[in-house]
Tab-separated table of N, CA and C in Angstrom:
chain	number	residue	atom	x	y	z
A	1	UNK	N	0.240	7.048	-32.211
A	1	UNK	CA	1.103	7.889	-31.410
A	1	UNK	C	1.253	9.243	-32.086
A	2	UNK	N	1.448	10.124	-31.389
A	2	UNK	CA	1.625	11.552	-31.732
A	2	UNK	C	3.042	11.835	-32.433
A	3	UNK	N	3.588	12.522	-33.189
A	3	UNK	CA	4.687	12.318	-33.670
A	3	UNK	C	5.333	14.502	-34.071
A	4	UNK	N	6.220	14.340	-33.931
A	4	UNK	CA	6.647	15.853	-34.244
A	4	UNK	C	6.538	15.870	-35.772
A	5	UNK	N	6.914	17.131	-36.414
A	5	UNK	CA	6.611	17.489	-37.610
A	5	UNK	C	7.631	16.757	-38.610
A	6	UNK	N	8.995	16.237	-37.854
A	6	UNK	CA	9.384	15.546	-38.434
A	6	UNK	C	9.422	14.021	-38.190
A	7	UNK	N	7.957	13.885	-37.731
A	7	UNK	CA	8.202	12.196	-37.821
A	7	UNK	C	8.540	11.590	-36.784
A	8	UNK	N	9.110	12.860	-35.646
A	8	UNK	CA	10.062	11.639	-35.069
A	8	UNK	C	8.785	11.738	-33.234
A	9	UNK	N	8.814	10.800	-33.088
A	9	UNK	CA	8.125	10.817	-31.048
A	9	UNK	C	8.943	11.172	-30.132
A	10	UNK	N	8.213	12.302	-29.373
A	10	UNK	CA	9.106	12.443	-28.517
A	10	UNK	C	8.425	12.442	-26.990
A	11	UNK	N	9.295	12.589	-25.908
A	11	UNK	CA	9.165	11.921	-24.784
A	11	UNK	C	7.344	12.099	-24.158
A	12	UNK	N	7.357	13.544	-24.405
A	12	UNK	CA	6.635	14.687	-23.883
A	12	UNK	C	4.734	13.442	-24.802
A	13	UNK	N	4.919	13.859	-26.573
A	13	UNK	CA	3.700	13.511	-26.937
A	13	UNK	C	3.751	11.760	-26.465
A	14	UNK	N	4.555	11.308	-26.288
A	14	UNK	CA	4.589	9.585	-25.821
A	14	UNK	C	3.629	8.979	-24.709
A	15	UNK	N	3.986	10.656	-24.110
A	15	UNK	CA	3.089	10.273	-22.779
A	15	UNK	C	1.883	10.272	-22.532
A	16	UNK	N	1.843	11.738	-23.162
A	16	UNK	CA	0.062	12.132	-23.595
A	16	UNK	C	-0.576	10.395	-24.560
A	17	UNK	N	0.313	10.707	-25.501
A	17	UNK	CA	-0.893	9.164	-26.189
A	17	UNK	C	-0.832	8.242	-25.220
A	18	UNK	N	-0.146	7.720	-24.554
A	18	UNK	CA	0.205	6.693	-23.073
A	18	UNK	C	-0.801	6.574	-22.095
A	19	UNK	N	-1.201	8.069	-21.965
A	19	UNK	CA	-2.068	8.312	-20.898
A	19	UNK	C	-3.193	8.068	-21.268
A	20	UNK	N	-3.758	8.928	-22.785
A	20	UNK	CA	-5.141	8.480	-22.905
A	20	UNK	C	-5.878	6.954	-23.404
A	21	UNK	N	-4.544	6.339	-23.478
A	21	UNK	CA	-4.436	5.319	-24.240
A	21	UNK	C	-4.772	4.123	-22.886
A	22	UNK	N	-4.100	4.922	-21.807
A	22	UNK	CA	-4.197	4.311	-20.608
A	22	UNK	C	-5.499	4.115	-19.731
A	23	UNK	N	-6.004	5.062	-20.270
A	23	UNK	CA	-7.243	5.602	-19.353
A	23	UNK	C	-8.314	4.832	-19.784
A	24	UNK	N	-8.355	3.719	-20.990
A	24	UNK	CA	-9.326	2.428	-21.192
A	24	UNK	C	-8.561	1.489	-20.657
A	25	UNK	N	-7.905	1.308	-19.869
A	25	UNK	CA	-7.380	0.038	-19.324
A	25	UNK	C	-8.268	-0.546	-18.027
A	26	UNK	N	-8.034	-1.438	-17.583
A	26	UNK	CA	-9.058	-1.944	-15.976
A	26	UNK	C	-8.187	-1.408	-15.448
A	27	UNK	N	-8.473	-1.039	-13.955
A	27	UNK	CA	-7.876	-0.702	-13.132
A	27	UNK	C	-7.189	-2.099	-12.309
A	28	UNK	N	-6.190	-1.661	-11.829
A	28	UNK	CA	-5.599	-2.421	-11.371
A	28	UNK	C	-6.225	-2.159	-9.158
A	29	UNK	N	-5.994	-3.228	-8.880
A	29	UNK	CA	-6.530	-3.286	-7.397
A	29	UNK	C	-5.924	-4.049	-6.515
A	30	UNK	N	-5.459	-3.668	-5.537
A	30	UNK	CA	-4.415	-4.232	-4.405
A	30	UNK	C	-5.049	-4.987	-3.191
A	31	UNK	N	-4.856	-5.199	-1.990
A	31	UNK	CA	-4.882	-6.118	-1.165
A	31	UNK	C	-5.672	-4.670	-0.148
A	32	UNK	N	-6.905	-4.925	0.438
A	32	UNK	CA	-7.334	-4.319	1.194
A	32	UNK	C	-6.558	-4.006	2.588
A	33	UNK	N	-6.574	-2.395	2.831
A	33	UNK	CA	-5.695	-2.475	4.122
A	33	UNK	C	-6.176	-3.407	5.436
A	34	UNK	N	-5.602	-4.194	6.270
A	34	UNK	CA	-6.448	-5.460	7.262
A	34	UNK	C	-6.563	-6.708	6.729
A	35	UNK	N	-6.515	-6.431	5.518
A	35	UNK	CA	-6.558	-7.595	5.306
A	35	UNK	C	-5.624	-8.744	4.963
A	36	UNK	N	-6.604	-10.178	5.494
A	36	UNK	CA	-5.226	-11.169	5.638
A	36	UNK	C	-4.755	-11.974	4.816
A	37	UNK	N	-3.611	-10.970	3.522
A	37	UNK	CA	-3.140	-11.939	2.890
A	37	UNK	C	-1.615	-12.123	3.159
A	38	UNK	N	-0.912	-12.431	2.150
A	38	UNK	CA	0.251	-13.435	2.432
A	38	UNK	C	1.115	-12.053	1.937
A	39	UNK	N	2.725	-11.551	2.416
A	39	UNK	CA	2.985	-10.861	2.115
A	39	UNK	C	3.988	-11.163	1.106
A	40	UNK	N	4.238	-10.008	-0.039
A	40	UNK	CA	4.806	-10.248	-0.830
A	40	UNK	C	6.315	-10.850	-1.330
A	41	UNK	N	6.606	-11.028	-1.817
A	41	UNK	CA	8.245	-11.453	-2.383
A	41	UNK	C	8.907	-12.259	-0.917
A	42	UNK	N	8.331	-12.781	0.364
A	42	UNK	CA	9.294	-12.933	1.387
A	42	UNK	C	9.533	-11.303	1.946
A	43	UNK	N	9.049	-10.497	1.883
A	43	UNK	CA	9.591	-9.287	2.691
A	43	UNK	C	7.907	-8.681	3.303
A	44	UNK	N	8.063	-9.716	4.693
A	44	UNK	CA	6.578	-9.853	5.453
A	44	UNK	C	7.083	-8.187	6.436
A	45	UNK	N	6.048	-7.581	7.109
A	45	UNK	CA	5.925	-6.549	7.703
A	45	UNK	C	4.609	-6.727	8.525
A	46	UNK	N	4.837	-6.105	10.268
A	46	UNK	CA	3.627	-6.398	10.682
A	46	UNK	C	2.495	-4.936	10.417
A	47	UNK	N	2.147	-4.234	9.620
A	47	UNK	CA	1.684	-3.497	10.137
A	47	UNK	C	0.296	-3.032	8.904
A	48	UNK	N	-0.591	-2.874	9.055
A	48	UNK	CA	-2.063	-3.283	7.530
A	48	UNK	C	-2.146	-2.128	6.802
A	49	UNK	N	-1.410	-1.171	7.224
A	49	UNK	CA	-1.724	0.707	6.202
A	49	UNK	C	0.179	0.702	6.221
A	50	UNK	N	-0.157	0.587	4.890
A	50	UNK	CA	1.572	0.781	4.109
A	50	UNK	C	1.378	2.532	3.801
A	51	UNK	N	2.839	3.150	3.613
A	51	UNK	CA	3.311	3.993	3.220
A	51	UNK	C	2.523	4.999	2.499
A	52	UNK	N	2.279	4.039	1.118
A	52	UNK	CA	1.808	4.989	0.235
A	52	UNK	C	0.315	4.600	0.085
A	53	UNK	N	-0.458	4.480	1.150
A	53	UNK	CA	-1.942	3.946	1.383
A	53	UNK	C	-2.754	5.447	0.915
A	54	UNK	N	-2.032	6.661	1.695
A	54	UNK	CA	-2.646	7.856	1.391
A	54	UNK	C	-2.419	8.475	-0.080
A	55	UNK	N	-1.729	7.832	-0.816
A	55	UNK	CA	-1.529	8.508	-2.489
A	55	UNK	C	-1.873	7.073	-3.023
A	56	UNK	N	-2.508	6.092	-3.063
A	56	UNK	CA	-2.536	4.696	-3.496
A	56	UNK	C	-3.622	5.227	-5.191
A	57	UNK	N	-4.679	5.856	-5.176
A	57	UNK	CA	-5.206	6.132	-6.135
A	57	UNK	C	-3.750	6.917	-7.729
A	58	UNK	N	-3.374	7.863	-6.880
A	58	UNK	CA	-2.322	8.700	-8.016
A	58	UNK	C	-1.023	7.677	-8.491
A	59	UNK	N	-0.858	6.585	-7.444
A	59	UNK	CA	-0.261	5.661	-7.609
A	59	UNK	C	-0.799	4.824	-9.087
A	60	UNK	N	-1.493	4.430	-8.627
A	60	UNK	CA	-2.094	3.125	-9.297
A	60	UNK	C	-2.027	4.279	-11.087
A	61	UNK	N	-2.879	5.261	-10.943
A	61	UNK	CA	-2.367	6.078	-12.296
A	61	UNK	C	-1.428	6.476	-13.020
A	62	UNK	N	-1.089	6.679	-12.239
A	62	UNK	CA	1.029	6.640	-12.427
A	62	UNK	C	1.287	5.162	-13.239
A	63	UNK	N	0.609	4.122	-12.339
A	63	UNK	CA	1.136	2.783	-12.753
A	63	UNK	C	0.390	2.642	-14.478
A	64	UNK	N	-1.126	2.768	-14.282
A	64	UNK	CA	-1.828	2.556	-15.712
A	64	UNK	C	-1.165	3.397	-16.772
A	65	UNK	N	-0.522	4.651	-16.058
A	65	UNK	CA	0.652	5.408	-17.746
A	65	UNK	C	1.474	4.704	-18.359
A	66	UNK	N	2.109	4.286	-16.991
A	66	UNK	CA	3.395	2.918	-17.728
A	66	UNK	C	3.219	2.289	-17.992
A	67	UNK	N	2.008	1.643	-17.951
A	67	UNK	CA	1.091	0.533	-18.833
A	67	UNK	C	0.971	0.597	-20.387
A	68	UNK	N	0.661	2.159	-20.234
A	68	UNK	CA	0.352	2.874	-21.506
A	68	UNK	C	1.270	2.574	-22.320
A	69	UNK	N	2.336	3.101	-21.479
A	69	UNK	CA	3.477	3.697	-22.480
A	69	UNK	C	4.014	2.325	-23.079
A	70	UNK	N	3.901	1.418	-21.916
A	70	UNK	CA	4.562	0.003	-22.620
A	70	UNK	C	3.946	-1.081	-23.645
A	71	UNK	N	2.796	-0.512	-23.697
A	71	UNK	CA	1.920	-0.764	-24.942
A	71	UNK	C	2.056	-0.055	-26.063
A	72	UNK	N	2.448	1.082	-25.663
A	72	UNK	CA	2.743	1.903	-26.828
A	72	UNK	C	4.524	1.235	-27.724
A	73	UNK	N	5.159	0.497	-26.604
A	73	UNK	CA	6.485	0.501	-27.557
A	73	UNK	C	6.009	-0.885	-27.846
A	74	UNK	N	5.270	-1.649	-27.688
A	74	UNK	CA	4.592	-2.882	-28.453
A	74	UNK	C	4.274	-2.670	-29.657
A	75	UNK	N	3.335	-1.550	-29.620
A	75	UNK	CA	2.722	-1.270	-30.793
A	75	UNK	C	4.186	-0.435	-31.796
A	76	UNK	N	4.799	0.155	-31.600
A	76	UNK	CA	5.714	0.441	-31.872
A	76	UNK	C	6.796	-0.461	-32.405
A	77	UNK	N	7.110	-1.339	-32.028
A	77	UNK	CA	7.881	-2.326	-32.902
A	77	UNK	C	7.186	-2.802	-33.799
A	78	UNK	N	5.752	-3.439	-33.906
A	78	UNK	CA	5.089	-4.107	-34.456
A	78	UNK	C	4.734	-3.891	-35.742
A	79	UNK	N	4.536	-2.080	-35.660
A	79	UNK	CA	4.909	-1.147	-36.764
A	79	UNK	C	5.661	-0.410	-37.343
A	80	UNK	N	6.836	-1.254	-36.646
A	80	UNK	CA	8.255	-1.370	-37.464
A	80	UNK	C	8.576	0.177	-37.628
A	81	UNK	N	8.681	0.903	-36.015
A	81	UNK	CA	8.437	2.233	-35.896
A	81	UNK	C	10.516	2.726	-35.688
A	82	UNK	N	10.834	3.337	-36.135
A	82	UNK	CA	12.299	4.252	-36.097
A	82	UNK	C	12.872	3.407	-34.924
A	83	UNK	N	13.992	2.815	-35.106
A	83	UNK	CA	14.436	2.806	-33.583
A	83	UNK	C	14.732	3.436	-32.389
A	84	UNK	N	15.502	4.804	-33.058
A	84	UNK	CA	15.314	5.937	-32.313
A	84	UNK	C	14.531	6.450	-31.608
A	85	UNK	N	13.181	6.678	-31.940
A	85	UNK	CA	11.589	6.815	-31.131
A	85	UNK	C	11.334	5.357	-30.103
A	86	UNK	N	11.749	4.599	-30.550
A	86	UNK	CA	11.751	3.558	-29.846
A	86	UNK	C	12.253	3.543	-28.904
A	87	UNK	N	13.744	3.978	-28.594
A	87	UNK	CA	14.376	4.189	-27.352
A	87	UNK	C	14.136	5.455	-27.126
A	88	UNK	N	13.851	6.213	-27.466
A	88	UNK	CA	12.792	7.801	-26.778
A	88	UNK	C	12.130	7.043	-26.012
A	89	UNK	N	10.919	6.444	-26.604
A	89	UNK	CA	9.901	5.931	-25.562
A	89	UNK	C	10.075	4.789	-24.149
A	90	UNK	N	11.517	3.930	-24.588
A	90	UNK	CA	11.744	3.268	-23.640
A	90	UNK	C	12.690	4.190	-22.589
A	91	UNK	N	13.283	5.459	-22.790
A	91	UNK	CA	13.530	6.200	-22.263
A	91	UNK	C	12.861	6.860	-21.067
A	92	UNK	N	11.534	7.100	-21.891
A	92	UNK	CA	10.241	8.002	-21.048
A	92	UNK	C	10.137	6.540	-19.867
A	93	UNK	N	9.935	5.991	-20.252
A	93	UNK	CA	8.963	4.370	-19.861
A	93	UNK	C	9.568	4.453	-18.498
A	94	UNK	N	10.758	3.969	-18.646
A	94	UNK	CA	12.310	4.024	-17.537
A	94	UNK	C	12.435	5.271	-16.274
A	95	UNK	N	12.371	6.479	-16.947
A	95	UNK	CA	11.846	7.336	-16.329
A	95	UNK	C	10.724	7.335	-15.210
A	96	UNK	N	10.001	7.216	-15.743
A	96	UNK	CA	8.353	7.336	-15.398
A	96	UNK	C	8.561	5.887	-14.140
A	97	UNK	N	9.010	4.386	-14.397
A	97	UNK	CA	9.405	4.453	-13.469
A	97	UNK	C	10.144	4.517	-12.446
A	98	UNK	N	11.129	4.911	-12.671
A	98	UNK	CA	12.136	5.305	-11.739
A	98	UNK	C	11.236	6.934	-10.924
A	99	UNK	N	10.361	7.496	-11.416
A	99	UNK	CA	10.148	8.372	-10.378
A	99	UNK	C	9.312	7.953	-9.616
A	100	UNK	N	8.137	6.793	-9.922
A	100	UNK	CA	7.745	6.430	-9.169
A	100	UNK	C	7.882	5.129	-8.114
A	101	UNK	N	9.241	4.576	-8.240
A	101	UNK	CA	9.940	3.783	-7.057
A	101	UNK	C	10.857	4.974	-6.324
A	102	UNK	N	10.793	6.294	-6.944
A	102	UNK	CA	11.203	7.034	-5.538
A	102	UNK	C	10.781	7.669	-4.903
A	103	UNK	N	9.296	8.163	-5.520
A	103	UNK	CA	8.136	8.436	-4.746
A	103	UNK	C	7.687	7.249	-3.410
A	104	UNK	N	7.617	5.582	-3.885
A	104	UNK	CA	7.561	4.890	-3.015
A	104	UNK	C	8.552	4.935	-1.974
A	105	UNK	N	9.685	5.215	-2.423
A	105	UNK	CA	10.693	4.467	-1.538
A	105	UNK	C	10.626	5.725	0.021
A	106	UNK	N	10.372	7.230	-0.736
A	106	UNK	CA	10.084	8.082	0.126
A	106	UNK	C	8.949	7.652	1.246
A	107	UNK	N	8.040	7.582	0.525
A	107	UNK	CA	6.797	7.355	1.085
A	107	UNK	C	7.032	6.356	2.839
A	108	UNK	N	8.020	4.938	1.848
A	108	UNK	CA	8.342	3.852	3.013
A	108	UNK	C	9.557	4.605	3.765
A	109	UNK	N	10.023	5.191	3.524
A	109	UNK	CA	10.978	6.487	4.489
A	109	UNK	C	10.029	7.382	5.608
A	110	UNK	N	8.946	7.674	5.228
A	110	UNK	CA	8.425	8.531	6.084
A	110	UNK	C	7.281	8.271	7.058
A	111	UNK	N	7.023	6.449	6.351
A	111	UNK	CA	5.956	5.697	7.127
A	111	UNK	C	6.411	4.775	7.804
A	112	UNK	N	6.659	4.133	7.036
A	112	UNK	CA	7.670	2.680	7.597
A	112	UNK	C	9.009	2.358	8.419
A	113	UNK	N	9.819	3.635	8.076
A	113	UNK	CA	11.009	3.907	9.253
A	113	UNK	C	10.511	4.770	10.016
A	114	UNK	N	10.323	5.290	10.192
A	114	UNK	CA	9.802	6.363	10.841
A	114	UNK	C	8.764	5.778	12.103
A	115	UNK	N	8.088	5.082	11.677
A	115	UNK	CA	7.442	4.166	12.547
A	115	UNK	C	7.907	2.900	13.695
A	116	UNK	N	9.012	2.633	12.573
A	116	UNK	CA	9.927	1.155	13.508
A	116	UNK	C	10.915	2.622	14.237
A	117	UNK	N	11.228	3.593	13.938
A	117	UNK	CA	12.157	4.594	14.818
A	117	UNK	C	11.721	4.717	15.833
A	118	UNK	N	10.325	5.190	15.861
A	118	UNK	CA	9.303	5.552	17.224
A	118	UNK	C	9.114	4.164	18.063
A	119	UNK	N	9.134	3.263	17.676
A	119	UNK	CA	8.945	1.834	18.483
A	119	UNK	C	10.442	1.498	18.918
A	120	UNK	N	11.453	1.826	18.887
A	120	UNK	CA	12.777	1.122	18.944
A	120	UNK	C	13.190	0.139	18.501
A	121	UNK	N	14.456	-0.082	19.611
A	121	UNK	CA	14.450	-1.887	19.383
A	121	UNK	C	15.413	-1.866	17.836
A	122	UNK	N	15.192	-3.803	17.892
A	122	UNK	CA	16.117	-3.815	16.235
A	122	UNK	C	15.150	-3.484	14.855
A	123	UNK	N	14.207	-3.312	15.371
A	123	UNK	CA	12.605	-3.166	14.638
A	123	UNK	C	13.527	-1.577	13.397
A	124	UNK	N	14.094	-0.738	13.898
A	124	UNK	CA	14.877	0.633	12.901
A	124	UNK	C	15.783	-0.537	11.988
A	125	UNK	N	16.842	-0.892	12.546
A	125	UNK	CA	18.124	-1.370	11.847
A	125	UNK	C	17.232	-2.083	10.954
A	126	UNK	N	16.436	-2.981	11.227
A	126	UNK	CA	16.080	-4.188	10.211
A	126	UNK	C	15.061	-3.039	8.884
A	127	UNK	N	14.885	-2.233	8.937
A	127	UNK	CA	13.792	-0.811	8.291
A	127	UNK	C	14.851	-0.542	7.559
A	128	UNK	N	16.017	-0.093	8.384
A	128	UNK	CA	17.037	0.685	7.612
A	128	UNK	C	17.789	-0.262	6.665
A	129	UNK	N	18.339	-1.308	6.926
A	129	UNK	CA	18.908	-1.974	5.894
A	129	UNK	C	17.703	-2.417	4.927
A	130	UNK	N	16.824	-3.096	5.482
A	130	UNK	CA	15.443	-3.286	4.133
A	130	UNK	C	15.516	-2.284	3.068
A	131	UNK	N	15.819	-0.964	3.771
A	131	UNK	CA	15.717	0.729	2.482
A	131	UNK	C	16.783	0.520	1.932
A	132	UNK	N	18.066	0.296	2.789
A	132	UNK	CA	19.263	0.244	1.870
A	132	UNK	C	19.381	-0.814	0.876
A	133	UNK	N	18.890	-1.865	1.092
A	133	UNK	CA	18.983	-2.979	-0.073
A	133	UNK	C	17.753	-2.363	-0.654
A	134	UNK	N	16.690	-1.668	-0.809
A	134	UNK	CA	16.078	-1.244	-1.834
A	134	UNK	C	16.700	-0.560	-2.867
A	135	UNK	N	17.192	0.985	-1.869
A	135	UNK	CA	17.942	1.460	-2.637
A	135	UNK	C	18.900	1.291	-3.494
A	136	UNK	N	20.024	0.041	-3.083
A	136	UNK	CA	21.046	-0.411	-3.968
A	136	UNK	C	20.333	-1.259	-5.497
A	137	UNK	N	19.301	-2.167	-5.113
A	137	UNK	CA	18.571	-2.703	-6.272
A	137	UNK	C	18.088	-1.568	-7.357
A	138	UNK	N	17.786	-0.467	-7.164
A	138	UNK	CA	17.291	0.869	-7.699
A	138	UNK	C	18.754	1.122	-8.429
A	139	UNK	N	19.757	1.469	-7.603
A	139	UNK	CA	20.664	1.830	-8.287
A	139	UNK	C	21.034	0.942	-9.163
A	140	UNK	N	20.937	-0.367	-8.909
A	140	UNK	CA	21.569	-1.262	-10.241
A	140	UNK	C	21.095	-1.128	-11.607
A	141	UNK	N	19.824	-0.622	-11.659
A	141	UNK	CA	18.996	-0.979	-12.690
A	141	UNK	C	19.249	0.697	-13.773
């Protein structure tokens, strides 16, 4: 890991080593749009192109950083690294994703309601509370 002049990691070089650190990882790969699998957690939807289908690549990179980074505070305990830098990095980690469950959550705002809006019916309400219990789970954390 990259470290400032005094030793200590901070959010900014955490990421950079995260990233390139990230960038030998496999890629991770999702469920083809159409195709018929089983939907996730109990929260089924009829429809085969989700939200964030059109950013799914910057996604998935986004995802392999936080991969990074959470390898990085592995390696980081292991080498019995400052605690302080330690919660820097679980700081960044936290961050990183929290912007990208609100990048999603937008995304299912502008695809997914937006879509049950144009169709009517209880097809909105059941969209809209689905977002709101997203959102509240977001806020808990």
């Amino acid at each position: 890991m990259t470290t400032t002049e005094a030793g200590q990691l901070t959010p900014e070089t955490a990421v950079d080593a995260a990233v390139a650190h990230a960038s030998a990882a496999p890629a991770v790969t999702g469920s083809k749009a159409g195709s018929a699998t089983a939907p996730e957690a109990g929260e089924g939807h009829d429809h085969a192109v989700h939200g964030y289908h059109n950013q799914k690549d910057e996604h998935l990179k986004r995802l392999r950083r936080v991969e990074g980074q959470i390898r990085g505070l592995q390696r980081m305990v292991s080498e019995d690294t400052y605690c302080i830098d330690i919660l820097t990095q679980v700081s960044a980690s936290t961050k990183a994703l929290q912007s990208f469950a609100l990048q999603l959550l937008e995304e299912h705002l502008r695809h997914c309601v937006a879509e049950a809006a144009q169709k009517g019916g209880t097809e909105i309400e059941d969209k809209v509370e689905e977002a709101t219990k997203a959102i509240a789970r977001m806020l808990r954390t």
